[in-house]
Steps between C-alpha positions, in 0.01 A plus 500: 500500500556498123421188299867462410595499868245227568639287216855537632382406849322185375801390294742563787282282726546225241878550497546700178691828468318764297506879513194724459643638174480153343123453541241565228123520539338316211197319363499154347373511142301184428577307183135518385487708180842639574372683806256717303215411733585513869206472737684511831869582470708295741742723689847361559835630614815432302836512676853409406854487629830398340408129480121461521170637374185487714128514423296564814121477492289757683221442750159555349360751748792726594737440209789428737767243409403144596789288628311186391509615137873545442656352186871543450711426196873498440601769251689223318171313438285789378533781250350837594418771247351839574349757266388853577138465389250783491353719771512352852629150425806336354522142384707227663530158338632210707608210276579166663766262368222270370360783283201585719437876521334711767397856417475778757406867495747683724377827644700809412322712760301435818417740782698449819750263344841486340354369173640769270865471604481122535353464150782707348763296683350166392457624142872584482588153622258284299441700179 
């Protein structure tokens, strides 16, 4: 089962409607020194639909989505910007209504996943 399928399954169990094409595999970029030094990148999954944006934490051992680590935001309360970036990652910036920012590295490519097509689709929507 692909990671995107697992994310959709977890979100559907919680009552949210998401399609596999709306899931991104990403890493949280810590605010320390602008993310220049990352000892252990924290894998997350980013998902969205017409009304909401989700950040789902991954389990430490398998990297599967953890239903206890789901944060969801209304698209009216957050601003999302995406940039292409270099090589394998693009940049996604989630800005809250209070000005707080969260930076993520969204994967452009991952074996056995839909990352490439999903990244292009999200980039068109949030660029």
